[in-house]
Coordinates of C-alpha atoms and ligand atoms in Angstrom, one line a residue:
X804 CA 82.1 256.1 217.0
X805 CA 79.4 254.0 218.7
X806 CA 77.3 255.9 221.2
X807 CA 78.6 254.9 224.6
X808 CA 82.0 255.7 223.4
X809 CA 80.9 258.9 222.4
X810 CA 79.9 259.5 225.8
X811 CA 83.3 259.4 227.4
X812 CA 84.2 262.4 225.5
X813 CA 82.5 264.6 228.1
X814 CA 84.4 263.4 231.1
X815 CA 87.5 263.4 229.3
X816 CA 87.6 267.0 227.8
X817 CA 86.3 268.0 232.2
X818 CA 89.2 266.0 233.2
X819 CA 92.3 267.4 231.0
X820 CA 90.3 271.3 231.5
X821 CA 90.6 270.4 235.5
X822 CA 93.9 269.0 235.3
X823 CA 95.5 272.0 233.5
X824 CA 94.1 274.0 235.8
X825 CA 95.5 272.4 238.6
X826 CA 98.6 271.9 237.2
X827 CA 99.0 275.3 236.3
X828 CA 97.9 276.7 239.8
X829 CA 100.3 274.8 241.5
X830 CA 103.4 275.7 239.2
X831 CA 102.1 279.5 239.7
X832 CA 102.0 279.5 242.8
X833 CA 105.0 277.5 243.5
X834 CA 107.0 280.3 241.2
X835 CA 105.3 283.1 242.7
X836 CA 106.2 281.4 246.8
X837 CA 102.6 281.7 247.4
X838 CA 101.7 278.1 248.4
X839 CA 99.6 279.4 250.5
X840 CA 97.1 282.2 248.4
X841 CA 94.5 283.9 249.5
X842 CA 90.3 282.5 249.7
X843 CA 89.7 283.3 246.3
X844 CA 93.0 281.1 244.8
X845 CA 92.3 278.4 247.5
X846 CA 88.8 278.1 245.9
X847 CA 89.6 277.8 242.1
X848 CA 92.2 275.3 243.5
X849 CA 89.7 273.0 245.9
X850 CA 86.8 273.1 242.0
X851 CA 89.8 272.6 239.5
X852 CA 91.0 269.2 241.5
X853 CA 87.6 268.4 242.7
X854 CA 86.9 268.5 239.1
X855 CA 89.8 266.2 238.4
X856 CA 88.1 263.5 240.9
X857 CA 84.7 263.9 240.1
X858 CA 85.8 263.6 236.5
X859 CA 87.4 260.9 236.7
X860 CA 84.9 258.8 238.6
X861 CA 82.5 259.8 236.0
X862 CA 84.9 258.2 233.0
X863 CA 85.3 255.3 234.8
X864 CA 81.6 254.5 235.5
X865 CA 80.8 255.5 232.2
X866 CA 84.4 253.0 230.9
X867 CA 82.4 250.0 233.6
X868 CA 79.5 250.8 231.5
X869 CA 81.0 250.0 228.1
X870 CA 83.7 247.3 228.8
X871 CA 81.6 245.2 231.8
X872 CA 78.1 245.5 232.1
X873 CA 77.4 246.0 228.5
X874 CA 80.5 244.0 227.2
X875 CA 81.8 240.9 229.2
X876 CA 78.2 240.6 231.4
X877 CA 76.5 241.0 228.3
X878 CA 79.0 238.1 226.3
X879 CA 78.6 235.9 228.9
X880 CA 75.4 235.6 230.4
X881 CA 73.5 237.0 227.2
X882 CA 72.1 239.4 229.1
X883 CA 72.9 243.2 230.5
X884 CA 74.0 243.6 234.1
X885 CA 70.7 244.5 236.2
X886 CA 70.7 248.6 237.5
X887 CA 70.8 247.1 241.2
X888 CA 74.3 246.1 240.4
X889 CA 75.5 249.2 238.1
X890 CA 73.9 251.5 240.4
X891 CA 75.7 249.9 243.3
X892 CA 78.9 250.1 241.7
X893 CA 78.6 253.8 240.4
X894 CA 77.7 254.6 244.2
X895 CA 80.5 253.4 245.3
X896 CA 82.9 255.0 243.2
X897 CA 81.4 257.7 243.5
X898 CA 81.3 257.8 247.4
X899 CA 85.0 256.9 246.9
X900 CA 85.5 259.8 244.8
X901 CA 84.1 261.9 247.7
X902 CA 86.4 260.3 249.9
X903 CA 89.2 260.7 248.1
X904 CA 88.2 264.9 247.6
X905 CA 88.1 265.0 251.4
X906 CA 91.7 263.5 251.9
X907 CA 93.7 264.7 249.4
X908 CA 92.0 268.1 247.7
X909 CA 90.1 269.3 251.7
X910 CA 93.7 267.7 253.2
X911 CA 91.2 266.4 256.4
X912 CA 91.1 263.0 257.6
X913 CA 89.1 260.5 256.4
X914 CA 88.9 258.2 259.6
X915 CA 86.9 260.8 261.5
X916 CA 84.5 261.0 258.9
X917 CA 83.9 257.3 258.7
X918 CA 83.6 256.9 262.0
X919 CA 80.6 259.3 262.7
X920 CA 79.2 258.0 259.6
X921 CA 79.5 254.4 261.0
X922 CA 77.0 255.7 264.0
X923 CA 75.0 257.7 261.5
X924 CA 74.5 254.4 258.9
X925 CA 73.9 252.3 262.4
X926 CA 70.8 254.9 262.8
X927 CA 69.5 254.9 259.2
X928 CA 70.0 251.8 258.7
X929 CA 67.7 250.9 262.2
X930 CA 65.2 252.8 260.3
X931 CA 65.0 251.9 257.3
X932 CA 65.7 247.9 257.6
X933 CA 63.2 246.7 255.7
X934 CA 64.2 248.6 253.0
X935 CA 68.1 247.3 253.0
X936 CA 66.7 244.2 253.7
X937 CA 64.8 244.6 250.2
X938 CA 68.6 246.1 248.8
X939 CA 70.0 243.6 249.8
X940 CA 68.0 240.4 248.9
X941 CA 68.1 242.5 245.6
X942 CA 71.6 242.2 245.8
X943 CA 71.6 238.0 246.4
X944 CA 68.7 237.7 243.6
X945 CA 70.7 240.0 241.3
X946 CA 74.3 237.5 242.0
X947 CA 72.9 234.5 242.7
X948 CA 70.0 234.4 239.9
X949 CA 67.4 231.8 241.0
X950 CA 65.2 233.0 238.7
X951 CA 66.1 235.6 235.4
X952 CA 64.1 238.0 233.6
X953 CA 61.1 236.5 231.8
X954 CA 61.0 233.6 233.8
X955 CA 57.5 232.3 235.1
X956 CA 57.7 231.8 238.9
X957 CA 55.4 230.9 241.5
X958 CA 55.6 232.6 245.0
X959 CA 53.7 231.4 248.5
X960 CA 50.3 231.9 248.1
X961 CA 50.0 230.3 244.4
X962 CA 50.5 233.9 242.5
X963 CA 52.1 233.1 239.0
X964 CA 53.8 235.7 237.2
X965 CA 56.2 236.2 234.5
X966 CA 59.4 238.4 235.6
X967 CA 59.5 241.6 234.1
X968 CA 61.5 243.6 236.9
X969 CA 64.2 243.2 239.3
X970 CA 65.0 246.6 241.1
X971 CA 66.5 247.9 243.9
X972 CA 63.7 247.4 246.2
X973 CA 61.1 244.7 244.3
X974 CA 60.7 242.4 242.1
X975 CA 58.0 242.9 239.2
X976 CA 55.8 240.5 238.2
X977 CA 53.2 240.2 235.6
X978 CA 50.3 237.5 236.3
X979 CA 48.2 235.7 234.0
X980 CA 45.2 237.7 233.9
X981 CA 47.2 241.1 233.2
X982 CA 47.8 242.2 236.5
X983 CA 51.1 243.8 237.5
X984 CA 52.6 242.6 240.9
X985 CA 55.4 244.1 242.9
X986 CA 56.9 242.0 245.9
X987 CA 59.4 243.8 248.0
X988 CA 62.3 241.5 247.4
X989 CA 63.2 240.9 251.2
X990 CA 59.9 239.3 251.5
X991 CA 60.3 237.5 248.1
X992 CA 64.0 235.8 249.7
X993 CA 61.9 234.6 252.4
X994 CA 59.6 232.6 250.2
X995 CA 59.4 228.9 248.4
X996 CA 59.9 230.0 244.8
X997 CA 58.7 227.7 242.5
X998 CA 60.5 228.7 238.8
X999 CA 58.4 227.3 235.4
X1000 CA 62.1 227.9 233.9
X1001 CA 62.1 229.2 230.4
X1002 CA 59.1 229.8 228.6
X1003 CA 60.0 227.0 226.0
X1004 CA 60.7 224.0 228.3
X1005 CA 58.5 221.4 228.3
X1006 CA 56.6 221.5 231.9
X1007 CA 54.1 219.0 234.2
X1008 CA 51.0 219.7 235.1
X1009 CA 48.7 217.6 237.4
X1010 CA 44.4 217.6 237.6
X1011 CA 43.4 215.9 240.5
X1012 CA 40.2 213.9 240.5
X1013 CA 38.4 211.8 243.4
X1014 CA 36.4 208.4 242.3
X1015 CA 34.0 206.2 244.1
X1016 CA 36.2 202.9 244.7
X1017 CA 33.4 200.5 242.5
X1018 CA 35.6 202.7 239.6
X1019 CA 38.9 199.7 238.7
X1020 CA 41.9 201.5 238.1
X1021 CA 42.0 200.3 234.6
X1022 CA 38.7 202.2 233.7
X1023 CA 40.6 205.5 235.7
X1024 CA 43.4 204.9 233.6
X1025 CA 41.5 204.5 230.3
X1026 CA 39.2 207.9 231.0
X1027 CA 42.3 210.1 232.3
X1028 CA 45.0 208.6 230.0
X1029 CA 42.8 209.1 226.8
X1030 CA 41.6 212.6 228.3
X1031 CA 45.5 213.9 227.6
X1032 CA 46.5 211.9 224.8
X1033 CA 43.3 213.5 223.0
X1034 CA 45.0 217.1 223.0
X1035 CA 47.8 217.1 220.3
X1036 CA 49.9 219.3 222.1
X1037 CA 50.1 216.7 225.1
X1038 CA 50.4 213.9 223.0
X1039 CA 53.3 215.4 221.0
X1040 CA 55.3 215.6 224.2
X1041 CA 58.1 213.0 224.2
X1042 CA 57.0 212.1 227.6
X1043 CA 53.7 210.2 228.1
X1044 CA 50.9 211.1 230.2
X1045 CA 50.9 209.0 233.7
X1046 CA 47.9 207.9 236.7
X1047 CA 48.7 207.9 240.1
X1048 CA 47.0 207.2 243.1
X1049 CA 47.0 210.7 245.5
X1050 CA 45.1 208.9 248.5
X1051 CA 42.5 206.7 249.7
X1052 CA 39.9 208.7 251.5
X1053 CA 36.3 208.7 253.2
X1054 CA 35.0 209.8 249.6
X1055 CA 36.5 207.6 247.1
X1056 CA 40.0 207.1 245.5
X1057 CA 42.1 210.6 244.8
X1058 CA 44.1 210.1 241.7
X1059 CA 45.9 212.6 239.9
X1060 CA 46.2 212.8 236.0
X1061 CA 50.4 214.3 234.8
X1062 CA 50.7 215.1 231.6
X1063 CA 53.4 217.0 230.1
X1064 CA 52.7 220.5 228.5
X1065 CA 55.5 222.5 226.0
X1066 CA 55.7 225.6 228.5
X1067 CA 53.9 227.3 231.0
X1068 CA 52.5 229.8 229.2
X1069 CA 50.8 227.7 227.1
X1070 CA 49.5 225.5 230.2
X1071 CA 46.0 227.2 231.4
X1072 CA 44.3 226.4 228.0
X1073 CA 45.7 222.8 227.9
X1074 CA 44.5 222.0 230.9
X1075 CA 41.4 223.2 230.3
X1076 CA 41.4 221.0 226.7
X1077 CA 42.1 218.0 229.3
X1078 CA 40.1 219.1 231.8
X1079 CA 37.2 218.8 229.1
X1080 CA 37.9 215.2 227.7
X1081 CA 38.2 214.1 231.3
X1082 CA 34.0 215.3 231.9
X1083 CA 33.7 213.9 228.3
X1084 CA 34.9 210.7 229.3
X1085 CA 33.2 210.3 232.6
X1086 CA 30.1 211.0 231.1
X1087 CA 30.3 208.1 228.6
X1088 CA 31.4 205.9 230.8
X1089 CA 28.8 206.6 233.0
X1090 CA 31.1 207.1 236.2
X1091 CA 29.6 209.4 238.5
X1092 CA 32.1 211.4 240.5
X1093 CA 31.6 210.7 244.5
X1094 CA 30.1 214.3 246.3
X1095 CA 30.5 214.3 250.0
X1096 CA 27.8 212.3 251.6
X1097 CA 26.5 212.6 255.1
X1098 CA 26.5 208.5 255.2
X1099 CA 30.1 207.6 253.4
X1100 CA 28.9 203.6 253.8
X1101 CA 25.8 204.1 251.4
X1102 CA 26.4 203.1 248.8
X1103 CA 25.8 205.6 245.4
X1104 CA 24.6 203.4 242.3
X1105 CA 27.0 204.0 239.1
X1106 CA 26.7 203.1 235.8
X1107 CA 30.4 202.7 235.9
X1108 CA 30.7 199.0 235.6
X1109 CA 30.2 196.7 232.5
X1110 CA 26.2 195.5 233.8
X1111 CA 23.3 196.3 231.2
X1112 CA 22.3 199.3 233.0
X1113 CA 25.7 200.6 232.4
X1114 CA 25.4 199.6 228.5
X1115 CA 22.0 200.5 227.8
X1116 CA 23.1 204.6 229.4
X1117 CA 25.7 204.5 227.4
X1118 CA 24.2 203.6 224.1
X1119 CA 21.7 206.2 225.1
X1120 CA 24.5 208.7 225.7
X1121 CA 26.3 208.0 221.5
X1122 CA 24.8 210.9 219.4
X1123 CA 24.3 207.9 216.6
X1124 CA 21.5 206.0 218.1
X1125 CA 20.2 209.2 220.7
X1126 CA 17.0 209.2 218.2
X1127 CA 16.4 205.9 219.4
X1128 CA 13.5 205.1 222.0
X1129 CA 14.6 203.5 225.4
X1130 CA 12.8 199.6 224.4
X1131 CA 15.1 200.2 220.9
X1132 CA 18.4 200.6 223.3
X1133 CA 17.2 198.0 225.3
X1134 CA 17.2 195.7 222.4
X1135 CA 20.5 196.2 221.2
X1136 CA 21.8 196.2 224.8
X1137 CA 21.6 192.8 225.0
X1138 CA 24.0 191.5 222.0
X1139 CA 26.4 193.7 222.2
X1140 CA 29.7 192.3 223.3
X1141 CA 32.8 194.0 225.5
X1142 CA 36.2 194.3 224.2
X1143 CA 39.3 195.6 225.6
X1144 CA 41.8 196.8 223.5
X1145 CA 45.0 197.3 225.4
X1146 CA 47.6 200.4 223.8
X1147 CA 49.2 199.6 221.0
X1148 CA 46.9 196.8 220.0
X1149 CA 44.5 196.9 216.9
X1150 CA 40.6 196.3 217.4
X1151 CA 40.3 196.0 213.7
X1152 CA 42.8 195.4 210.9
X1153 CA 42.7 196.6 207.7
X1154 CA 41.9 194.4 204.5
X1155 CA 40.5 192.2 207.4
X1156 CA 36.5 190.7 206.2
X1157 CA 34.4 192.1 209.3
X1158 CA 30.6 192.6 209.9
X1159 CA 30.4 194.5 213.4
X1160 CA 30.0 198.2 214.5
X1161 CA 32.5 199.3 217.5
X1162 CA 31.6 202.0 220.1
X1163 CA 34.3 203.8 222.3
X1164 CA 33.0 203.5 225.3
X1165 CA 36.6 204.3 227.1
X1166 CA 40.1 205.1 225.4
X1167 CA 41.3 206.6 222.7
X1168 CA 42.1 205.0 219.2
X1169 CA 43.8 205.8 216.2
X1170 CA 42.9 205.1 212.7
X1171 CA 45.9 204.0 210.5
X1172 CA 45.7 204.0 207.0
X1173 CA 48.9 203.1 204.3
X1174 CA 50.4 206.5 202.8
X1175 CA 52.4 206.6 199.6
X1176 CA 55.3 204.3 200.7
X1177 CA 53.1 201.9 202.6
X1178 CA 54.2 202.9 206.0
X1179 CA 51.4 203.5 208.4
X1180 CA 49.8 207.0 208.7
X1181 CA 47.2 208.0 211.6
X1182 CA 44.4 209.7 209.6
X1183 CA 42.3 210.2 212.8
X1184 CA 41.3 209.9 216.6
X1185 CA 38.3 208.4 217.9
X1186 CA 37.2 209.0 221.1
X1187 CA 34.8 207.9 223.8
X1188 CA 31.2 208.3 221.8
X1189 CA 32.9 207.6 218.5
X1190 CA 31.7 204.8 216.3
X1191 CA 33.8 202.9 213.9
X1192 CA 33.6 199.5 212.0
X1193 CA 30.3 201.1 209.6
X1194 CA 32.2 201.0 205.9
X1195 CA 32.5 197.2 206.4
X1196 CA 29.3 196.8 208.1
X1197 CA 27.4 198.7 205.9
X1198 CA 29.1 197.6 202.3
X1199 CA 29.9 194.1 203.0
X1200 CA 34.1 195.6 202.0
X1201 CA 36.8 194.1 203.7
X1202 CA 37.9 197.1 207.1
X1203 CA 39.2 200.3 204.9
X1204 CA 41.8 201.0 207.8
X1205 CA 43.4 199.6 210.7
X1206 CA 42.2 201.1 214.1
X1207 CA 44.4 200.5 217.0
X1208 CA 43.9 201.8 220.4
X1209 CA 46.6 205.0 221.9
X1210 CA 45.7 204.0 225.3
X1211 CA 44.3 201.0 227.3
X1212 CA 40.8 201.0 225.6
X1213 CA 37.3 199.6 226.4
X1214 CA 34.7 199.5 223.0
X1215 CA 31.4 198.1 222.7
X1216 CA 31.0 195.4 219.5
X1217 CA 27.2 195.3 217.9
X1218 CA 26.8 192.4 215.0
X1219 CA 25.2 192.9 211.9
X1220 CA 22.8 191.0 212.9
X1221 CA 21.6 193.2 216.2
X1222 CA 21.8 196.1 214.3
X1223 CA 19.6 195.3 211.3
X1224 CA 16.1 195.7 213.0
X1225 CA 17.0 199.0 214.2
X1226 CA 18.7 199.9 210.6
X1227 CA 15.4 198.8 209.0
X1228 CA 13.3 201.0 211.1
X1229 CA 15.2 204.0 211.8
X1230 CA 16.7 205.8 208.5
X1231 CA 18.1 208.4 210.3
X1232 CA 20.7 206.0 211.7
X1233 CA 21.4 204.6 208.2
X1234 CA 22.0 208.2 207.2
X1235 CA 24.2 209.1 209.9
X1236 CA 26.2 206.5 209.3
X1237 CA 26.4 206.5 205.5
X1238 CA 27.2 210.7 205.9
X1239 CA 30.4 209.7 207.9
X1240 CA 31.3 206.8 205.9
X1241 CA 31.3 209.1 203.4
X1242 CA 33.4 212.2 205.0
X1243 CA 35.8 209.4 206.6
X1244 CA 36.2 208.1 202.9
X1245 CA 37.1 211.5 201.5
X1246 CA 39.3 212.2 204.4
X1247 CA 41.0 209.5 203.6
X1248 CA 41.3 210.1 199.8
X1249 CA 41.9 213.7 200.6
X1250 CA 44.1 213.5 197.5
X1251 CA 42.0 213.0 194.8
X1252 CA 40.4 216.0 195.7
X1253 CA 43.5 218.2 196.4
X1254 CA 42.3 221.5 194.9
X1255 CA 38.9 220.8 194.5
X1256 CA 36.8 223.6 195.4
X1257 CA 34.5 223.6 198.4
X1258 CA 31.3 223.4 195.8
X1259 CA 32.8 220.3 194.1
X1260 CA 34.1 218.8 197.6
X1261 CA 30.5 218.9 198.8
X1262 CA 29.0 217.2 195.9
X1263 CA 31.6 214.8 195.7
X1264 CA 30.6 214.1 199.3
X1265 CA 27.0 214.1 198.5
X1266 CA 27.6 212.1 195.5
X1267 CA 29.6 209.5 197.4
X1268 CA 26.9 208.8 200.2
X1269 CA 24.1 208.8 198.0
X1270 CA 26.1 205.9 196.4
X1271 CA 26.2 204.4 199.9
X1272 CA 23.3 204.5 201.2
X1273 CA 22.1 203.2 197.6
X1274 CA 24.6 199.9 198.6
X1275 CA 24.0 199.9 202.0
X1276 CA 19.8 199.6 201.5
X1277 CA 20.8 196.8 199.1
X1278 CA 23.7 195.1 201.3
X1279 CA 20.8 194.9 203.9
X1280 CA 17.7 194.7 201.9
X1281 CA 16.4 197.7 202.8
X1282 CA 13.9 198.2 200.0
X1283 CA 16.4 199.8 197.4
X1284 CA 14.6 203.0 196.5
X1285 CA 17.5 204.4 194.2
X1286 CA 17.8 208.0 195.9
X1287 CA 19.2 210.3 193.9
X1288 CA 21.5 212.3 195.9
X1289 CA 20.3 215.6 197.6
X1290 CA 22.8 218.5 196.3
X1291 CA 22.0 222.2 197.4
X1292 CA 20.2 224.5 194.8
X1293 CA 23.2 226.7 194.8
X1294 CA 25.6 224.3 193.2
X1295 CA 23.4 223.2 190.8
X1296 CA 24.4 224.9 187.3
Ligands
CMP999 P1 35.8 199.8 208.4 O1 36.4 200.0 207.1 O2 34.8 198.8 208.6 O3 37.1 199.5 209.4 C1 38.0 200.6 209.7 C2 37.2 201.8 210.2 O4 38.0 202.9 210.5 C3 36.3 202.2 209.1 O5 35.3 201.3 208.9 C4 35.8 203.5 209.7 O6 34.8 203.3 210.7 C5 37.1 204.0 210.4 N1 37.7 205.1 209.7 C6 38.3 205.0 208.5 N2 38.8 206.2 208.1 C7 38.4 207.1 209.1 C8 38.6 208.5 209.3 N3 39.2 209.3 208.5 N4 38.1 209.0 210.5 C9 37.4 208.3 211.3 N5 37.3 206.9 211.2 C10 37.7 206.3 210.1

């Protein structure tokens, strides 16, 4: 027998004791013509059908219990009734059973006593308002379910919690940063409750940024687009990130980045991921974000639009040529040529012949390589800073992959040409080049080396862009000095 049954026995077994005893009082007494028996008999009389009541009230709670609150409730709504509405319903049969005591086992009126307790619940309740205000907000919460346990809601003031509690007086909540919260719940049916539904429903989130108004909206787009699209779990939403314009005020443009996020627990370190890409981005594109100024009509120089000042920060800025002295970046500055890739098109296509190094200067793009069954794959993101464009550059190949751009992109094209004095001087940029050639190359072929261990991995890499470089010094005339590749001590056995 399953436990709440078993705890029906009680009641029962008080009930049929009390109701024998009763029974067999009244027959006696009936036989033996003394209805009316002296204080002692009167006594076991009043506790055996007392009993009988109280009994009974007990069984049926503990019936309510079984067959409603933990059967049909629990079928229907997949959750247990709350205690504010069991306990509200036990009171009441209970205070009915009370009732019922007084009329028929006491033999007094019940009218009189609800009367004076009509003036005496008047007082109380005068007293203690705010508390059945709580009981009874309770009571609407509890019915009308605005929210449900383990729901993340936000109340006035911005507090976010999840809801762990709903009680007779308050509502539990337990915030982000571990805290526990309790708000009475008359104040909480007062308030603007913002519910974050389930905690697997895919949710909004905004960042707000302000922008001096030399920024286009095409570069704001390209810096705050890319900054979400950039974190995986944003991008894997099946609803893209957007750009809107919040207002047009004394300090620059407001806009507001909304990307969608899985659920709102998982929100706080997304939009921190975002909130990083977004600095990221504005600091390659040299965009300065407006602070308040005394004099709004001066106007604050930015490196934000395409003029060689702009370029040459930039350049500065990409870790690949930061060994480079400022008359170097000037140099190149001046043949390198702008290209905008809008989404969805391709900057470079595979198989294509190409001679040029690209720079993301704003966007994001995507590099697409054929798997297996020759259907496109994306292998990897590049993002403002990234380079791309070296394998052909650097081998004289046809482009090992297509790159296309995820969002409205702006990149920077160096020729061959431009780049060859500075390739010829500076080794180190030859080398960083030829070390991601290579790693981009393995990643690609990640295949072949399925298995491989680490050791082998690494002088497989090492092996590979000592190759390289060895083609690259040649493809360029370099001076070829046939470098044998550098592998660590420890793997060399
Ligand atoms: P290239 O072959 O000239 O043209 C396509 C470019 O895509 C290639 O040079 C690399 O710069 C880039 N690329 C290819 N594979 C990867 C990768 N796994 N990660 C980043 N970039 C890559």
């Amino acid at each position: 027998m399953r436990i709440g049954w078993r705890r029906t026995i009680g009641p029962v077994a008080v009930l049929i004791v009390a109701w024998t005893a009763s029974v067999t009082w009244r027959d006696g007494a009936a036989a033996s013509g003394l209805s009316d028996g002296g204080l002692a008999s009167e006594v076991i009389r009043v506790i055996a059908e007392g009993s009988v009541w109280l009994a009974g009230a007990v069984f049926v709670m503990r019936l309510l219990n079984i067959l409603v609150w933990n059967g049909v409730i629990l079928r229907r709504t997949g959750s247990a009734a709350t205690r504010l509405l069991t306990d509200l319903v036990n009171g009441l049969i209970l205070v009915s059973a009370f009732a019922a005591i007084i009329a028929f086992v006491l033999d007094k009126p019940v009218t009189g006593l609800i009367a004076t307790s009509g003036v005496a619940v008047a007082v109380v309740g005068f007293a203690l308002k705010s508390m059945i205000s709580d009981l009874f907000s309770g009571i609407a919460i509890t019915l009308e379910r605005p929210f449900r346990m383990g729901d993340w809601i936000e109340i006035t003031g911005g507090t976010v919690g999840k809801v762990l509690n709903i009680s007779w007086r308050a509502t539990g909540l337990l915030l982000g940063n571990g805290n526990y919260v309790v708000v009475p719940n008359g104040r909480l049916s007062e308030m603007v409750i913002k519910v974050y539904d389930r905690p697997a429903t895919p949710w909004r989130d905004e960042i707000d940024i302000t922008l001096g108004y030399d920024v286009t909206a095409y570069q704001v787009e390209r810096i705050l687009l890319s900054a979400a699209m950039d974190v995986p779990q944003v991008a894997a939403q099946p609803k893209a990130p957007d750009v809107r314009i919040i207002e047009f005020g004394d300090n620059g443009v407001k806009w507001r980045l909304r990307f969608w996020v899985p659920d709102y627990p998982n929100q706080g370190p997304i939009r921190y991921a975002v909130q990083r890409n977004v600095l990221r981005n504005l600091h390659f594109s040299g965009i300065e974000t407006p602070v308040a100024r005394i004099d709004a009509r001066v106007s604050h120089p930015t490196a934000a639009n395409l003029s060689s000042r702009g370029t040459e920060a930039f350049l500065g800025r990409v870790s690949l040529f930061n060994m480079l002295e400022a008359e170097e970046v000037a140099e190149l500055t001046q043949s390198v040529a702008f290209r905008l890739a809008l989404a969805g098109t391709a900057v470079v296509r595979r198989n294509e012949a190409g001679a040029s190094l690209f720079l993301v200067k704003e966007g994001l793009c995507e590099v697409l390589i054929p798997d297996g069954d020759g259907t496109e794959r994306s292998v990897a993101h590049l993002k403002p800073g990234a380079f791309f464009g070296e394998m052909s550059l650097l081998t004289g190949a046809p482009r090992s992959a297509t790159v296309r751009a995820v969002v409205d992109s702006m990149v920077i094209e160096i020729a061959k040409e431009a780049l060859q004095p500075i390739l010829s001087r500076r080794e180190a940029v030859v080398e960083a080049m030829s070390n991601a050639l290579a790693e981009r190359q393995l990643h690609n072929d990640r295949a072949a080396f399925e298995g491989a261990s680490s050791a082998e991995a690494k002088i497989a890499h090492q092996t590979l862009a000592g190759q390289l470089l060895g083609r690259m010094r040649s493809f360029f005339g370099l001076g070829v000095t046939a470098e044998k590749p550098r592998i660590p001590a420890e793997i060399h056995h």
